[in-house]
Coordinates of C-alpha atoms in Angstrom, one line a residue:
M11 CA -12.1 -59.3 -3.4
K12 CA -10.6 -57.9 -0.2
N13 CA -8.3 -55.8 -2.2
K14 CA -11.2 -54.2 -4.0
I15 CA -13.0 -53.5 -0.8
Y16 CA -9.9 -51.9 0.7
L17 CA -9.5 -49.9 -2.5
L18 CA -13.1 -48.7 -2.3
L19 CA -12.7 -47.8 1.4
F20 CA -9.5 -45.9 0.6
I21 CA -11.3 -43.9 -2.1
I22 CA -14.2 -43.1 0.2
I23 CA -11.7 -41.9 2.8
L24 CA -9.9 -39.8 0.3
I25 CA -13.1 -38.2 -0.8
Q26 CA -14.1 -37.5 2.8
V27 CA -10.6 -36.0 3.5
Y28 CA -10.9 -33.8 0.4
V29 CA -14.3 -32.5 1.4
L30 CA -13.0 -31.9 4.9
L31 CA -10.0 -30.0 3.7
C32 CA -11.9 -28.0 1.2
G33 CA -14.7 -27.2 3.6
C34 CA -17.3 -27.6 0.9
A35 CA -20.9 -27.9 2.1
K36 CA -22.5 -31.3 1.5
K37 CA -25.9 -29.9 0.3
S38 CA -26.6 -30.7 -3.3
Y39 CA -27.0 -27.7 -5.5
V40 CA -28.0 -29.5 -8.7
D41 CA -31.4 -27.8 -8.8
Y42 CA -30.3 -24.3 -7.6
K43 CA -31.7 -22.5 -10.6
N44 CA -35.2 -23.4 -9.6
E45 CA -34.8 -22.2 -6.0
E46 CA -36.8 -19.2 -4.9
G47 CA -34.9 -16.0 -5.3
Y48 CA -32.4 -17.3 -7.8
A49 CA -33.8 -15.3 -10.7
E50 CA -33.6 -12.1 -8.6
Y51 CA -30.1 -12.9 -7.4
I52 CA -28.7 -13.1 -10.9
S53 CA -30.9 -10.5 -12.5
Y54 CA -28.3 -7.7 -12.3
A55 CA -25.5 -9.8 -13.9
D56 CA -25.8 -8.6 -17.5
K57 CA -26.5 -5.0 -16.7
G58 CA -23.0 -4.1 -15.7
C59 CA -22.0 -0.5 -15.5
K60 CA -22.2 2.3 -18.1
Y61 CA -18.6 1.8 -19.3
A62 CA -18.3 -2.0 -19.3
S63 CA -21.4 -4.2 -19.7
Y64 CA -19.8 -7.2 -18.0
Y65 CA -18.2 -5.2 -15.1
N66 CA -19.6 -5.1 -11.6
I67 CA -22.3 -6.9 -9.7
P68 CA -24.0 -3.9 -8.0
E69 CA -24.4 -3.6 -4.3
S70 CA -28.1 -3.0 -4.8
I71 CA -28.7 -6.7 -5.3
V72 CA -28.9 -7.1 -1.6
N73 CA -31.9 -4.7 -1.4
N74 CA -34.0 -7.4 -3.0
E75 CA -35.6 -9.6 -0.3
K76 CA -35.8 -12.7 -2.5
A77 CA -32.3 -12.4 -3.8
L78 CA -30.9 -11.9 -0.3
K79 CA -32.9 -15.0 0.9
Y80 CA -31.3 -17.1 -1.9
Y81 CA -27.9 -15.8 -1.0
K82 CA -28.2 -16.6 2.7
S83 CA -29.6 -20.1 2.0
N84 CA -26.9 -21.0 -0.6
I85 CA -23.8 -19.4 0.7
R86 CA -21.3 -22.1 1.7
E87 CA -17.6 -22.4 2.5
C88 CA -15.2 -24.2 0.2
G89 CA -11.5 -24.0 1.0
D90 CA -10.5 -20.4 1.3
F91 CA -13.7 -19.1 -0.1
K92 CA -17.4 -18.6 0.5
I93 CA -19.3 -19.2 -2.6
T94 CA -22.7 -19.3 -4.2
N95 CA -24.0 -20.8 -7.5
F96 CA -24.2 -18.0 -10.1
L97 CA -25.5 -18.6 -13.7
D98 CA -23.5 -21.6 -15.0
G99 CA -20.6 -21.0 -12.6
I100 CA -19.5 -20.0 -9.2
C101 CA -19.6 -16.6 -7.5
I102 CA -16.9 -16.0 -4.8
N103 CA -18.4 -13.9 -2.0
D104 CA -15.7 -14.0 0.7
Y105 CA -12.1 -14.9 1.2
V106 CA -11.7 -16.6 4.6
G107 CA -8.2 -18.1 4.3
E108 CA -4.9 -16.8 5.6
I109 CA -3.1 -14.5 3.2
K110 CA 0.2 -15.9 2.2
N111 CA 3.0 -14.1 0.4
N112 CA 0.7 -11.1 0.2
E113 CA -1.4 -12.6 -2.5
I114 CA -4.9 -14.1 -3.2
I115 CA -5.2 -16.5 -6.1
I116 CA -8.7 -16.8 -7.4
P117 CA -9.0 -20.4 -8.8
E118 CA -10.2 -21.2 -12.3
A119 CA -12.9 -23.5 -10.9
I120 CA -14.5 -24.6 -7.7
E121 CA -16.6 -27.8 -7.3
G122 CA -16.0 -28.4 -11.0
K123 CA -17.6 -25.1 -12.1
P124 CA -15.8 -22.1 -13.5
V125 CA -15.4 -19.1 -11.2
I126 CA -17.2 -16.4 -13.2
A127 CA -17.9 -13.7 -10.5
I128 CA -16.6 -11.9 -7.4
G129 CA -19.6 -10.8 -5.5
T130 CA -20.4 -7.7 -3.5
Y131 CA -19.5 -9.4 -0.3
F132 CA -15.9 -10.3 -1.2
H133 CA -13.6 -9.3 1.6
N134 CA -10.9 -10.7 3.9
K135 CA -12.0 -11.9 7.3
Y136 CA -9.7 -9.3 9.0
R137 CA -11.6 -6.4 7.2
N138 CA -12.5 -4.7 10.5
S139 CA -9.0 -5.0 12.0
Q140 CA -7.2 -1.7 12.7
E141 CA -3.9 -3.5 12.2
V142 CA -4.8 -4.4 8.6
Y143 CA -6.2 -1.0 7.9
D144 CA -2.9 0.6 9.1
R145 CA -0.9 -1.8 7.0
Y146 CA -2.8 -1.4 3.8
R147 CA -3.9 2.2 3.8
G148 CA -1.3 3.2 1.3
V149 CA 1.9 2.4 -0.4
F150 CA 3.7 4.2 2.4
D151 CA 2.8 4.0 6.1
S152 CA 2.6 6.9 8.5
E153 CA 6.4 6.8 8.9
G154 CA 7.0 6.8 5.2
S155 CA 8.1 3.2 4.9
P156 CA 7.1 1.3 1.7
I157 CA 4.3 -1.2 2.0
E158 CA 4.0 -4.3 -0.2
P159 CA 0.6 -4.2 -2.0
L160 CA -1.7 -7.2 -1.9
S161 CA -1.7 -9.1 -5.2
I162 CA -5.0 -10.6 -6.5
H163 CA -4.8 -13.1 -9.4
L164 CA -7.9 -13.3 -11.6
P165 CA -8.7 -16.4 -13.6
S166 CA -9.5 -16.7 -17.3
G167 CA -13.2 -17.2 -16.9
L168 CA -14.0 -14.4 -14.6
K169 CA -16.6 -12.1 -16.1
Y170 CA -18.3 -10.1 -13.3
I171 CA -16.6 -8.2 -10.5
S172 CA -18.3 -6.2 -7.9
E173 CA -17.1 -2.6 -7.4
F174 CA -14.5 -2.4 -4.6
N175 CA -15.4 0.5 -2.4
V176 CA -14.4 1.4 1.1
D177 CA -17.8 3.0 1.7
N178 CA -19.7 -0.3 1.2
Q179 CA -21.4 -0.8 4.5
L180 CA -21.8 -4.5 3.8
C181 CA -18.1 -4.9 3.2
T182 CA -15.9 -2.4 4.9
N183 CA -13.0 -3.5 2.9
Y184 CA -9.9 -1.5 3.7
I185 CA -7.6 -4.0 1.9
I186 CA -9.2 -4.0 -1.5
G187 CA -10.8 -0.6 -1.3
S188 CA -7.6 1.3 -0.4
G189 CA -5.9 1.1 -3.8
T190 CA -3.0 -1.0 -2.4
V191 CA -3.9 -4.0 -4.6
N192 CA -2.1 -5.2 -7.7
F193 CA -4.3 -7.1 -10.1
F194 CA -2.8 -9.9 -12.3
V195 CA -5.3 -11.1 -14.9
N196 CA -4.9 -14.4 -16.8
E197 CA -4.0 -13.4 -20.3
E198 CA -6.7 -15.7 -21.7
N199 CA -9.5 -13.7 -19.9
P200 CA -11.6 -12.1 -22.7
Y201 CA -13.1 -9.4 -20.4
Y202 CA -10.2 -8.0 -18.3
A203 CA -6.5 -7.1 -18.6
S204 CA -4.0 -5.8 -16.1
E205 CA -0.9 -3.6 -16.3
N206 CA 1.2 -2.2 -13.5
G207 CA -1.4 -3.6 -11.1
N208 CA -4.2 -1.6 -12.7
L209 CA -7.4 -3.4 -13.8
Y210 CA -8.6 -2.6 -17.3
T211 CA -11.2 -3.8 -19.8
K212 CA -9.6 -6.3 -22.2
D213 CA -9.0 -3.6 -24.9
M214 CA -7.3 -1.4 -22.3
K215 CA -9.5 1.5 -23.2
T216 CA -11.2 1.7 -19.8
I217 CA -9.5 1.6 -16.5
L218 CA -11.6 0.0 -13.8
Y219 CA -9.3 0.0 -10.8
L220 CA -6.3 2.1 -10.0
S221 CA -3.4 0.5 -8.2
D222 CA -1.1 2.5 -5.9
S223 CA 1.9 0.5 -7.2
T224 CA 3.2 3.3 -9.5
R225 CA 3.0 6.2 -7.1
P226 CA 4.0 8.9 -6.8
N227 CA 4.1 9.3 -10.6
I228 CA 1.0 7.4 -11.7
T229 CA 0.9 6.3 -15.3
I230 CA -1.9 4.6 -17.1
S231 CA -2.0 2.8 -20.4
K232 CA -1.6 5.1 -23.5
E233 CA -4.6 3.2 -25.0
T234 CA -6.9 4.3 -22.1
E235 CA -9.8 6.5 -23.2
I236 CA -12.1 6.2 -20.2
F237 CA -10.7 6.8 -16.7
T238 CA -13.3 5.5 -14.2
P239 CA -11.6 3.6 -11.4
S240 CA -14.1 2.3 -8.9
N241 CA -11.8 3.1 -6.0
N242 CA -11.7 6.8 -7.0
L243 CA -8.6 9.0 -6.9
I244 CA -7.0 10.3 -3.7
G245 CA -4.1 12.8 -3.7
N246 CA -2.3 13.0 -0.4
W247 CA 1.4 12.3 -1.1
G248 CA 2.4 14.8 -3.8
E249 CA 1.6 12.4 -6.6
S250 CA 1.0 13.2 -10.3
I251 CA -0.9 11.3 -12.9
K252 CA -0.2 11.4 -16.6
F253 CA -3.0 11.1 -19.2
D254 CA -2.2 10.6 -22.8
K255 CA -4.0 12.1 -25.8
N256 CA -6.5 9.3 -26.1
I257 CA -8.2 10.2 -22.8
R258 CA -11.7 11.5 -23.5
I259 CA -13.7 10.7 -20.3
I260 CA -12.7 11.1 -16.7
D261 CA -15.5 9.9 -14.4
T262 CA -14.3 9.4 -10.9
D263 CA -14.5 11.2 -7.5
F264 CA -11.4 13.0 -6.4
Y265 CA -10.4 13.6 -2.8
C266 CA -7.4 15.5 -1.4
E267 CA -6.6 15.9 2.2
E268 CA -5.0 19.2 3.2
T269 CA -2.7 18.8 6.1
D270 CA -0.2 21.0 8.0
E271 CA 2.5 19.8 5.5
Y272 CA 0.3 20.5 2.5
L273 CA -1.7 23.7 2.7
S274 CA -3.0 23.1 -0.8
C275 CA -3.6 19.9 -2.7
P276 CA -0.2 18.4 -3.5
F277 CA -1.5 16.7 -6.6
S278 CA -1.0 17.5 -10.3
I279 CA -2.4 16.3 -13.6
K280 CA -0.1 15.9 -16.6
G281 CA -1.9 16.0 -19.9
Y282 CA -2.5 17.7 -23.2
A283 CA -4.3 21.0 -23.8
D284 CA -7.9 20.9 -24.7
T285 CA -8.4 17.4 -23.5
A286 CA -10.6 15.8 -20.8
A287 CA -7.5 15.9 -18.5
E288 CA -7.2 19.7 -18.6
Q289 CA -11.0 20.2 -18.2
W290 CA -11.1 17.7 -15.2
A291 CA -8.1 19.4 -13.5
Q292 CA -9.8 22.8 -13.8
E293 CA -13.1 21.5 -12.5
N294 CA -11.4 20.0 -9.4
N295 CA -9.0 22.8 -8.8
I296 CA -6.0 20.6 -9.5
E297 CA -2.7 21.8 -10.9
F298 CA -2.5 21.0 -14.6
I299 CA 0.9 20.5 -16.2
E300 CA 0.7 20.7 -20.0
L301 CA 2.6 18.1 -22.0
K302 CA 4.1 18.8 -25.4
D303 CA 4.9 16.5 -28.2

């Protein structure tokens, strides 16, 4: 009998230690779908964006008073993440752990539920640190030394991802927004794929995020038809980007900083004549280099 009591006490202690280490809140979320504001909180989920129906939880969700109330009353910390219940899974809203080996691994499940979303609030706790901004502002720092990009590993069940944007006032995210992120998507994920650090839709036809890892000669998948990276395209280091014949839509903002070193934009587009690549280069006054078969 004593052994059973000791065993029970040991199990209870283990559970308490697990909860303590994970940092998961003790509040029960069994009935979360009936809480006020839940319907408004998840109402944007299936709308996505115009090029990928499952991609992006828009920032505008926070403009809804009820949705924001639900978020604030249900956000809780669990391990390295701050999470909320979202549909039949978990939405990760914030990374609060220490970055080790320059990577963040998004788990398959938290609290026994699949991680299906990364919310508009996702950011590292050092997001306002000038030191981190200086470190991750590009593949090369101000002295021209190479910088190791941050790697983010996405699980098989992840369906919704908020757009990563440095202009998001709710999340001034210099790490993820800068382009110095390499994505690694679980091969079993039915919605997303990755190649050379870039984030694509599963069929590789739409690029959703452009990594800096292949600079200065940026190459995207030959299967890509729609170029619409949410972090936009910045040309400051004399890069070039190559578009294959399949490219038919280029929908992204372009920014080029002219400096004392570069009196004109040091960026070039390599592509085929009479394609979206040539038209986009002309519209943005970018050098166009015609490719031949």
